PDB file of C-alpha atoms in Angstrom:
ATOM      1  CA  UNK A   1      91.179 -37.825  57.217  1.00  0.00           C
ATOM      2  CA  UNK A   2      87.462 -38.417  56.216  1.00  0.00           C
ATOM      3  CA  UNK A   3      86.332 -38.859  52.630  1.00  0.00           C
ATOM      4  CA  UNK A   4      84.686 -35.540  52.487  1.00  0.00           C
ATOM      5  CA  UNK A   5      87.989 -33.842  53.146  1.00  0.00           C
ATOM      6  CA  UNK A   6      89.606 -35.772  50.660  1.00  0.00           C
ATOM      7  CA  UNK A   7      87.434 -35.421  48.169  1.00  0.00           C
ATOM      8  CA  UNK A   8      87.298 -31.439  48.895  1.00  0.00           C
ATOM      9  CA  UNK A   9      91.048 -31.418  48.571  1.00  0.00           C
ATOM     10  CA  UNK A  10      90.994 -33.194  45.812  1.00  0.00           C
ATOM     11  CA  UNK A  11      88.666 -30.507  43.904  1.00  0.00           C
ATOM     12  CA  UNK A  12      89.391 -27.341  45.392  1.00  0.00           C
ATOM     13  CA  UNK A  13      92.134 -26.076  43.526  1.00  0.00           C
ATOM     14  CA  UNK A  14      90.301 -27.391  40.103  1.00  0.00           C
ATOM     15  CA  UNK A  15      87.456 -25.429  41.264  1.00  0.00           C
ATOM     16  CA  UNK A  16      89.091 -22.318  41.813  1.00  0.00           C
ATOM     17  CA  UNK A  17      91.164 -22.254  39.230  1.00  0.00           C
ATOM     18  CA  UNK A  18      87.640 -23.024  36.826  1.00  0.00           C
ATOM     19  CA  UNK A  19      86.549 -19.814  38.688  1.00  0.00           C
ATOM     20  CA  UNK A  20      89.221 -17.515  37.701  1.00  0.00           C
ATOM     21  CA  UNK A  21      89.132 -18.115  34.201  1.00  0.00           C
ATOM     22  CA  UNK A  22      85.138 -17.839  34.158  1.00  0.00           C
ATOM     23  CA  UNK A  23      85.323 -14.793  35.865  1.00  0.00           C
ATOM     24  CA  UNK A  24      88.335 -13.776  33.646  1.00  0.00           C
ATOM     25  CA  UNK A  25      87.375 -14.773  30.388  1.00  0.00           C
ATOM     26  CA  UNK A  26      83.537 -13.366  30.597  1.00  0.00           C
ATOM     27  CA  UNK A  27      82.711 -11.304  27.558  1.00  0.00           C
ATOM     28  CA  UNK A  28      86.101 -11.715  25.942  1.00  0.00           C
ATOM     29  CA  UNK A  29      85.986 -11.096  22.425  1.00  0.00           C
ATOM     30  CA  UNK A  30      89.522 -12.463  21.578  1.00  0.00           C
ATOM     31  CA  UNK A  31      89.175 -14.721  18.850  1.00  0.00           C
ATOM     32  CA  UNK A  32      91.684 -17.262  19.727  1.00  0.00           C
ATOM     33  CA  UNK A  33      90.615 -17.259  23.597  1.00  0.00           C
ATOM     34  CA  UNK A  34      86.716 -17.215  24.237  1.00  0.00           C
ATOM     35  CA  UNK A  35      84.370 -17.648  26.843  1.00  0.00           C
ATOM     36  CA  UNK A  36      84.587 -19.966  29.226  1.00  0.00           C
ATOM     37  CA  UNK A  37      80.836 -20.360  29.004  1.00  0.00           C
ATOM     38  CA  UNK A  38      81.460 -21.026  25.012  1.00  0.00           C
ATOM     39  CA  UNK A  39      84.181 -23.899  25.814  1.00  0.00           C
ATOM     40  CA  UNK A  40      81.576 -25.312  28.132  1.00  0.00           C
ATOM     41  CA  UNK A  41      78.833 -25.473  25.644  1.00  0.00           C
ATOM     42  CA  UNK A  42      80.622 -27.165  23.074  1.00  0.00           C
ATOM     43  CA  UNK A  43      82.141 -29.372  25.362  1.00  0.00           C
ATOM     44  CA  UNK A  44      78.588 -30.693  25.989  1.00  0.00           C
ATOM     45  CA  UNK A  45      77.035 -30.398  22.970  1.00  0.00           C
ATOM     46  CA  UNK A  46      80.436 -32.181  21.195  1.00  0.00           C
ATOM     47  CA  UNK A  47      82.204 -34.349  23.208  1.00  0.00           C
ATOM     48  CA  UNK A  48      79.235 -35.554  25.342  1.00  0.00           C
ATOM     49  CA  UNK A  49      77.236 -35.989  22.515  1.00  0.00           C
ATOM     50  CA  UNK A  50      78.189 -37.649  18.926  1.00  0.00           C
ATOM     51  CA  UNK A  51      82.110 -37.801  19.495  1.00  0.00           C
ATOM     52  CA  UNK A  52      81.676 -39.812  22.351  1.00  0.00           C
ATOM     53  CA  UNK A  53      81.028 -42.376  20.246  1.00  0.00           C
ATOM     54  CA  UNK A  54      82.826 -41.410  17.241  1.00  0.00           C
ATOM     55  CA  UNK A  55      86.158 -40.253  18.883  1.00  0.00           C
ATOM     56  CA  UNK A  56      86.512 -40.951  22.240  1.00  0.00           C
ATOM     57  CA  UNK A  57      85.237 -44.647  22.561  1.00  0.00           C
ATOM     58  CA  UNK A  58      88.256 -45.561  19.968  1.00  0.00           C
ATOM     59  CA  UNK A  59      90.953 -43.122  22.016  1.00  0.00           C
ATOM     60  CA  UNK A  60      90.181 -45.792  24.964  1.00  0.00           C
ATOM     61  CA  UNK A  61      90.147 -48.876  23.005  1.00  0.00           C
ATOM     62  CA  UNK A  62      93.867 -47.828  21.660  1.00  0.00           C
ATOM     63  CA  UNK A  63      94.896 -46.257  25.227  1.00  0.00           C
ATOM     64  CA  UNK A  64      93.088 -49.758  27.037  1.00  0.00           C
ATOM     65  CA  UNK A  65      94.877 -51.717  24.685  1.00  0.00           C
ATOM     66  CA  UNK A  66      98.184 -50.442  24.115  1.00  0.00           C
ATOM     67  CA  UNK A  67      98.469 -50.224  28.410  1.00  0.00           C
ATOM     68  CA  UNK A  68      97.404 -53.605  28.737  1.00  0.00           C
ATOM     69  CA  UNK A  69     100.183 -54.877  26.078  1.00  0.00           C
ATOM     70  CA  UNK A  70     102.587 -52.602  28.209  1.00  0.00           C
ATOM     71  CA  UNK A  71     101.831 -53.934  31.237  1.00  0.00           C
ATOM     72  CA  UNK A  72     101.942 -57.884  30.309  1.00  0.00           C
ATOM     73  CA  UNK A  73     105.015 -57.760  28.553  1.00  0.00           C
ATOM     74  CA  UNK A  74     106.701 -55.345  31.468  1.00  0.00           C
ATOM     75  CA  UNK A  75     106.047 -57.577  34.227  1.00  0.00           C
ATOM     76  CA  UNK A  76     106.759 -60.905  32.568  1.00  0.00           C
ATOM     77  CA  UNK A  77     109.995 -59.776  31.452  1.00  0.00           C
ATOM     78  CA  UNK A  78     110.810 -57.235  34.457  1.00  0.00           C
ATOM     79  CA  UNK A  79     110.134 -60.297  36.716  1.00  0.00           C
ATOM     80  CA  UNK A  80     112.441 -62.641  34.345  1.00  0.00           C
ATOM     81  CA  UNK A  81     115.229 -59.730  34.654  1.00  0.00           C
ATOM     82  CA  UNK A  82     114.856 -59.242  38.038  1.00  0.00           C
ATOM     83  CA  UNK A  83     115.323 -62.481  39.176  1.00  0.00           C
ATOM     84  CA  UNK A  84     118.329 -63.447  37.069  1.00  0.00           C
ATOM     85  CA  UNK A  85     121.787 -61.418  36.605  1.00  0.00           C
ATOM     86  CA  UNK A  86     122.937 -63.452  33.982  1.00  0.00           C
ATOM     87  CA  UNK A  87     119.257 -62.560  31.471  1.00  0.00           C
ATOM     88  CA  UNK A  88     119.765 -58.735  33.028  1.00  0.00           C
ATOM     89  CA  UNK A  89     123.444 -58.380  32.113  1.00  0.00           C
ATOM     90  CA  UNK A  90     122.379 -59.368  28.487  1.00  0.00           C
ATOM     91  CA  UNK A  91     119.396 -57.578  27.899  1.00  0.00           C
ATOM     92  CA  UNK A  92     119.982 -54.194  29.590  1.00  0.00           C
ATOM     93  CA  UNK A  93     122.602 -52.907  27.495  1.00  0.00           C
ATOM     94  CA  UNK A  94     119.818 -53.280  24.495  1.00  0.00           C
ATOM     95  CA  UNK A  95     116.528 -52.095  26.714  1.00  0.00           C
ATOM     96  CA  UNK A  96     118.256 -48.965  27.978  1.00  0.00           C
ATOM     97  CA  UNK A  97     119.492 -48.482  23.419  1.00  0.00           C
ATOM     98  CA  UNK A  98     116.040 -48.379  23.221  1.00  0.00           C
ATOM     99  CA  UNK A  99     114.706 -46.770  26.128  1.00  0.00           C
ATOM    100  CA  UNK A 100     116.327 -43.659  24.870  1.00  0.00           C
ATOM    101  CA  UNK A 101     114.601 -43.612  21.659  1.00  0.00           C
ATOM    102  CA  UNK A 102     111.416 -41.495  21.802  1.00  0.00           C
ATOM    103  CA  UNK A 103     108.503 -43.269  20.503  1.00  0.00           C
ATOM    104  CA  UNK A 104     106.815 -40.814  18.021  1.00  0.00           C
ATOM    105  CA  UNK A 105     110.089 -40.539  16.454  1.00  0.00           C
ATOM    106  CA  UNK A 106     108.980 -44.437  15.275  1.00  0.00           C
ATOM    107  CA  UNK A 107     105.801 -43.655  13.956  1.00  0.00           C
ATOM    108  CA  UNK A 108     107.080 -43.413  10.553  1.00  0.00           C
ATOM    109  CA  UNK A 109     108.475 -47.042  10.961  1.00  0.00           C
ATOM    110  CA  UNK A 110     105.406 -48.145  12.602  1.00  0.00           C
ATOM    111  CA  UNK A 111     103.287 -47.183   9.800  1.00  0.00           C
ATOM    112  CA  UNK A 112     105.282 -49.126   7.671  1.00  0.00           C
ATOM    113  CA  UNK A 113     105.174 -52.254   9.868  1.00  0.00           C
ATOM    114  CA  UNK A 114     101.677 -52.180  10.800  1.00  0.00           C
ATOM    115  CA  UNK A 115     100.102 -50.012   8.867  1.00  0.00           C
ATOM    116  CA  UNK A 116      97.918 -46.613   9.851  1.00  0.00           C
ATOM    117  CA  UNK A 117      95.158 -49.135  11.733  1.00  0.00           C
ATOM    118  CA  UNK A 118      94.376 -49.445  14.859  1.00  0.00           C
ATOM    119  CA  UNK A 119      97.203 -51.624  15.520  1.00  0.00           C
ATOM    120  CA  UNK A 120     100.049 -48.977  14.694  1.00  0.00           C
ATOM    121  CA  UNK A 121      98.725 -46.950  17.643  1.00  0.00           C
ATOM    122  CA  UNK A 122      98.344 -50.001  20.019  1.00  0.00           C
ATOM    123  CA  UNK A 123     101.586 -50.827  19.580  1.00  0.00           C
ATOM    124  CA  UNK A 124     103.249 -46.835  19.736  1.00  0.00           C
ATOM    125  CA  UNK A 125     101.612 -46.822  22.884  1.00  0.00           C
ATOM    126  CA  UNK A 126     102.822 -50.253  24.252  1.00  0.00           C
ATOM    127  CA  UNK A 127     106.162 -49.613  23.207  1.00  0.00           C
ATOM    128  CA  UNK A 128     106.259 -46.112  24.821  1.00  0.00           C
ATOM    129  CA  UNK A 129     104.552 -46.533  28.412  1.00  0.00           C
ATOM    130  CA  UNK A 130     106.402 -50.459  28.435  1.00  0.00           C
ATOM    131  CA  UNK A 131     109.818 -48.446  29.984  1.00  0.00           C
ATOM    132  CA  UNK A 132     108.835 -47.064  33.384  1.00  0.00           C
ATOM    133  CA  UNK A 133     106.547 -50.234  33.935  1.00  0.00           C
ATOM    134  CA  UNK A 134     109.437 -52.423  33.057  1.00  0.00           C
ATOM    135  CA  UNK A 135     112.466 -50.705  34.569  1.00  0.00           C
ATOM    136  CA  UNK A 136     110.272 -50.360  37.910  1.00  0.00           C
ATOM    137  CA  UNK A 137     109.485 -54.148  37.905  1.00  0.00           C
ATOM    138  CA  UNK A 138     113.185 -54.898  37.514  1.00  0.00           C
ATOM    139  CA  UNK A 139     114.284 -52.840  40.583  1.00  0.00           C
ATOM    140  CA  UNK A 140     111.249 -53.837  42.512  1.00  0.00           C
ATOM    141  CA  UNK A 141     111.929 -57.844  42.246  1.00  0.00           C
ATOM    142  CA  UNK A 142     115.609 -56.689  42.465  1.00  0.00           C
ATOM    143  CA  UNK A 143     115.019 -55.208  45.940  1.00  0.00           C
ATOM    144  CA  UNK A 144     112.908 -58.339  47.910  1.00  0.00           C
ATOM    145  CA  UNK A 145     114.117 -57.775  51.472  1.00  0.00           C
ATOM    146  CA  UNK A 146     117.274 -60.805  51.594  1.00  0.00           C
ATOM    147  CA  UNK A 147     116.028 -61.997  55.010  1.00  0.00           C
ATOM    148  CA  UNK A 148     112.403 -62.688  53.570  1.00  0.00           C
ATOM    149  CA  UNK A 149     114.500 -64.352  50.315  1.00  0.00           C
ATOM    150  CA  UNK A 150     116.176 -66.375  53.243  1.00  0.00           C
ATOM    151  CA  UNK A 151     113.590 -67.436  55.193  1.00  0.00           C
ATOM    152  CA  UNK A 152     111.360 -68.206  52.054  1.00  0.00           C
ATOM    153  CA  UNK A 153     114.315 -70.607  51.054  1.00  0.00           C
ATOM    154  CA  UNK A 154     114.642 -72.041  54.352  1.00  0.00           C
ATOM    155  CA  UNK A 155     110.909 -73.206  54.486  1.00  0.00           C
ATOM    156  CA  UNK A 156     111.332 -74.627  51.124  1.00  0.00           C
ATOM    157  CA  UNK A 157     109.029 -71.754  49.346  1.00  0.00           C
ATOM    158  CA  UNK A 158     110.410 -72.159  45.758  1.00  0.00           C
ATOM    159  CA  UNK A 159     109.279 -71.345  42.071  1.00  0.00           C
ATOM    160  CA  UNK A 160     105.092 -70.149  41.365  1.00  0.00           C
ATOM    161  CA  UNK A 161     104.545 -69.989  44.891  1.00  0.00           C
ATOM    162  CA  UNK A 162     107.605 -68.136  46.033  1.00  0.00           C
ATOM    163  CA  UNK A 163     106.723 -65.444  42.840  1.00  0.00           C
ATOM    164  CA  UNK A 164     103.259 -65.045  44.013  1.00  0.00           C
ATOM    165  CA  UNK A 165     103.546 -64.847  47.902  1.00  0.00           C
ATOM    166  CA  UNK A 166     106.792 -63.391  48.212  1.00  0.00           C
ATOM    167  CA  UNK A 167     108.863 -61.617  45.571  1.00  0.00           C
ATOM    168  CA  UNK A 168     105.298 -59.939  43.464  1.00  0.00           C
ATOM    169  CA  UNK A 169     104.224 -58.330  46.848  1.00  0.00           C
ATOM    170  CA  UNK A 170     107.288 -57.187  47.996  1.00  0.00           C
ATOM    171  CA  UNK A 171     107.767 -55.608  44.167  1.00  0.00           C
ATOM    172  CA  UNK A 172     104.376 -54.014  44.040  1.00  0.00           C
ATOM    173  CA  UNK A 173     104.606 -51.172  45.278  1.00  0.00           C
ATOM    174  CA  UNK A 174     107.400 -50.234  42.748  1.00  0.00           C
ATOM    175  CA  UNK A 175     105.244 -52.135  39.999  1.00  0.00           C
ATOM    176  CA  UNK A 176     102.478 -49.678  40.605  1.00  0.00           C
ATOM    177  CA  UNK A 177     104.657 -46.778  40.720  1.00  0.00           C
ATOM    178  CA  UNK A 178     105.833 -48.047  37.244  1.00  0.00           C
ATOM    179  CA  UNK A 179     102.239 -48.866  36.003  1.00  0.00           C
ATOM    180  CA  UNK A 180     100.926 -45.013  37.075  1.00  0.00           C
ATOM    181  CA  UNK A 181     103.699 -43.512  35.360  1.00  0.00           C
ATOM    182  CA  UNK A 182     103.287 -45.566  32.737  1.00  0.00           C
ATOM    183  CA  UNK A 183      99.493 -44.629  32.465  1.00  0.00           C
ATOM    184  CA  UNK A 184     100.735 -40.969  32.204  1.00  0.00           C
ATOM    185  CA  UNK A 185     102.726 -41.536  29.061  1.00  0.00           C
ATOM    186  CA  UNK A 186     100.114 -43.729  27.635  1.00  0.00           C
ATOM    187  CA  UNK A 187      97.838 -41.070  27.393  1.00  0.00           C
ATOM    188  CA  UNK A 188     100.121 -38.523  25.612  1.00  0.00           C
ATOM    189  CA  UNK A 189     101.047 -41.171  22.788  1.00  0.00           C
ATOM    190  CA  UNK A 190      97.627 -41.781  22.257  1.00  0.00           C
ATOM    191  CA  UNK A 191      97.213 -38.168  21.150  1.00  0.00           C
ATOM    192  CA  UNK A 192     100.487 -38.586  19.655  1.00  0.00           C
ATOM    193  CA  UNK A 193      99.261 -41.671  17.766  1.00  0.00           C
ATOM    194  CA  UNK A 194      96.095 -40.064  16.493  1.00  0.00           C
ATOM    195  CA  UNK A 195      98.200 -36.833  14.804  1.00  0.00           C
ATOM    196  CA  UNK A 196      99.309 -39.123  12.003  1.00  0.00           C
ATOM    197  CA  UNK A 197      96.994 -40.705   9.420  1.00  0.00           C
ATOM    198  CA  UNK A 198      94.080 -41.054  11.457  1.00  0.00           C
ATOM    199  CA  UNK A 199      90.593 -40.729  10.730  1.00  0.00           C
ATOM    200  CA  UNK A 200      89.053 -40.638  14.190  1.00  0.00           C
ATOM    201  CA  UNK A 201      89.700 -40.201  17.931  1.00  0.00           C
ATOM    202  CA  UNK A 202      90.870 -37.556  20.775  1.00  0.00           C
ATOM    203  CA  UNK A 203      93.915 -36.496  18.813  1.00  0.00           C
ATOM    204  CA  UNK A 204      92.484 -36.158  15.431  1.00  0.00           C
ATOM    205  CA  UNK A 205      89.338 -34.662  16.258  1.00  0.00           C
ATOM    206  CA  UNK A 206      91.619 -31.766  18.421  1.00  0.00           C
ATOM    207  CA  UNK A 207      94.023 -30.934  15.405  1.00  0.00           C
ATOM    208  CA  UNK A 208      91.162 -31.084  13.116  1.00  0.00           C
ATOM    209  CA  UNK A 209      89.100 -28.492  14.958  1.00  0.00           C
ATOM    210  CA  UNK A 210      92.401 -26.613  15.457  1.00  0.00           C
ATOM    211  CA  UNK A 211      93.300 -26.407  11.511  1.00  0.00           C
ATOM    212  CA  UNK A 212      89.346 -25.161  10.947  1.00  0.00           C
ATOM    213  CA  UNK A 213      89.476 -22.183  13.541  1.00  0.00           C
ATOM    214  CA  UNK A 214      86.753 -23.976  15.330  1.00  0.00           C
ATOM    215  CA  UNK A 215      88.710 -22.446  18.884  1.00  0.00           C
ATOM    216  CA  UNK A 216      86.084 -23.067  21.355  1.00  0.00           C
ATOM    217  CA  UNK A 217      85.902 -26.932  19.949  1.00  0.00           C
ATOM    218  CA  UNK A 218      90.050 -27.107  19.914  1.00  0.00           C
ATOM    219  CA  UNK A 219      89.907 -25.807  23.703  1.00  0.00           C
ATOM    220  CA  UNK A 220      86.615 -27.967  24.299  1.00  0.00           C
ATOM    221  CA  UNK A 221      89.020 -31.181  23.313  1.00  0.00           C
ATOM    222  CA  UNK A 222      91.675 -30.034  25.659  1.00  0.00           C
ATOM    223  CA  UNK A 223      89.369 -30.363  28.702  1.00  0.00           C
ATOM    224  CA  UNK A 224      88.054 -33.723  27.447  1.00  0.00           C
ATOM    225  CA  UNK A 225      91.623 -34.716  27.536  1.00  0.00           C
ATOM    226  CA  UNK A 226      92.587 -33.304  31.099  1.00  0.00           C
ATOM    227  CA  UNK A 227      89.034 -34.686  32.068  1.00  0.00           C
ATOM    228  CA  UNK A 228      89.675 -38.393  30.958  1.00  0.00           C
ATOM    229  CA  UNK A 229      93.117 -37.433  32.424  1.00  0.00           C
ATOM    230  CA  UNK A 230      92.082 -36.936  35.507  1.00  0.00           C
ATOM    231  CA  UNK A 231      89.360 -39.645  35.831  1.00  0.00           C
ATOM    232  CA  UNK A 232      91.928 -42.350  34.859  1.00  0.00           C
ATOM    233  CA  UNK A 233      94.160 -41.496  37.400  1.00  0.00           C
ATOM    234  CA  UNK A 234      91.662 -41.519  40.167  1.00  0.00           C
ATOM    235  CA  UNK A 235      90.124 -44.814  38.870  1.00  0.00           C
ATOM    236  CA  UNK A 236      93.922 -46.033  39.101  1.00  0.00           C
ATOM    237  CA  UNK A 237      94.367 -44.804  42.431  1.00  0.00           C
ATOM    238  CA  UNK A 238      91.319 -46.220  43.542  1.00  0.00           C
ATOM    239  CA  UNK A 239      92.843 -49.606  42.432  1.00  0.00           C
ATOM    240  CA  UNK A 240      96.380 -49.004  43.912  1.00  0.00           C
ATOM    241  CA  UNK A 241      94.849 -48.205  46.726  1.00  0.00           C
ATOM    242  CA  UNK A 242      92.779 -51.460  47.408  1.00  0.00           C
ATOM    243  CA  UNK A 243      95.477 -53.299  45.994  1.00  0.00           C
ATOM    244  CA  UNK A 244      98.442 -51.875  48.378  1.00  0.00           C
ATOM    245  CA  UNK A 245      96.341 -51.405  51.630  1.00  0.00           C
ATOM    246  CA  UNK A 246      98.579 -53.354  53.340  1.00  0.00           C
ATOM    247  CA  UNK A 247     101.574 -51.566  52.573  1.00  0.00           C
ATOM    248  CA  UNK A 248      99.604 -48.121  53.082  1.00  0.00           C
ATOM    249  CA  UNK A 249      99.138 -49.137  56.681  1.00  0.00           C
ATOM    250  CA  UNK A 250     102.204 -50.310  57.239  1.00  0.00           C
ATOM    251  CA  UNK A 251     103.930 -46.905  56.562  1.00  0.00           C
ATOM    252  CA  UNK A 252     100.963 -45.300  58.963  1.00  0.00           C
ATOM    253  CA  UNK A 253     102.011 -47.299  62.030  1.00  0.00           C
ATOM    254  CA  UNK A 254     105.565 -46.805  61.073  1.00  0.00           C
ATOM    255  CA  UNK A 255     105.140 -42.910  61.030  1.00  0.00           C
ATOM    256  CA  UNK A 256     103.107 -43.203  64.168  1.00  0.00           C
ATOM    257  CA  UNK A 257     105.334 -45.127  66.305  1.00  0.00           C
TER     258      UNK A 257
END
């Protein structure tokens, strides 16, 4: 499949869909849905100008941040898990107590930890996205082919270098699965995050616009969020992608043969 036909693939439904409300919404004079055209303009003149800055630059710095944490304390311990029964039969009674505990629910009691900084939100969105990252790392080290295991032992491949050359690549492509899923919740707790005593980013500037009638700005910030949506999980793609090439052509010649 080329790039071009990709990349239409990709947009086409986006596009059309972009049509049909254009078309749709044209000359609408309901106050709570407006324009297209309207959504567009403020979309521009807001988003893409002074909150850029002012919002959006500190949404990523919390979403960067709190993924980041996620992801380094996921696959240290997920690899730690994995790899010994004895350290997963103790801790996995206690990560799945509070895996079930949705993370705005601990805002309050993250305020009160860390205060209604930056670091509260860092650490809502760590805690949040850390499950499907970890649980995916676990299962992934968990599930190294035993003859590879075997033969690795055999040829005397033992501690870093049997980690790094045999039991992270057979685990990544669960790791990533983890880490994109992961990525998705990241970005609704950072909205999440911003709701409560903030004084800047996606979140607040959305509710804020919301609780001032300003529609076409409140519908203007939805699209900025399905927009930085949407480019994160291409840029992540384009990352899993290089990174599992080998195991994406591997499953081609296995289909074709």
């Amino acid at each position: 499949m080329s790039v071009v036909h990709r990349i239409g693939m990709a947009l086409g439904l986006p596009v059309m869909l972009f049509t049909v409300w254009w078309v749709a919404s044209a000359g609408s004079t309901n106050f709570f849905f407006p324009p297209l055209s309207e959504i567009l303009d403020s979309l521009v003149q807001e988003w893409f100008g002074a909150r850029l800055v002012d919002d959006v630059w500190p949404s990523l710095y919390r979403l960067a941040a709190g993924y980041a944490l996620a992801a380094a304390v996921s696959l240290g311990l997920g690899v730690l898990i994995g790899t010994s029964r004895t350290v997963r039969g103790l801790t996995e009674p206690v990560f799945e107590f509070f895996r079930a505990i949705p993370p705005p629910v601990l805002v309050p009691i993250f305020i009160l930890l860390f205060g209604i900084g930056d670091g509260m939100k860092i650490v809502v969105i760590a805690f949040g996205c850390m499950w499907p990252i970890l649980l995916n790392t676990v299962e992934g080290v968990r599930a190294v082919d035993e003859v590879l295991s075997d033969t690795g032992r055999v040829y005397g491949v033992h501690g870093w270098s049997r980690l790094r050359y045999l039991v992270l690549p057979s685990a990544s492509p669960q790791i990533f699965a983890g880490l994109r899923q992961g990525l998705s919740v990241a970005i609704i707790l950072m909205v999440i995050s911003e709701l409560f005593a903030a004084t800047n980013g996606l979140g607040f500037a959305v509710v804020q616009a919301q609780r001032s009638f300003a529609i076409p700005e409140t519908w203007a910030g939805m699209l900025m969020l399905g927009l930085l949506g949407f480019l994160l999980a291409m840029l992540f793609r384009l990352v899993e992608n290089r990174r599992l090439a080998w195991y994406h052509g591997l499953r081609r010649a296995q289909r074709s043969s």
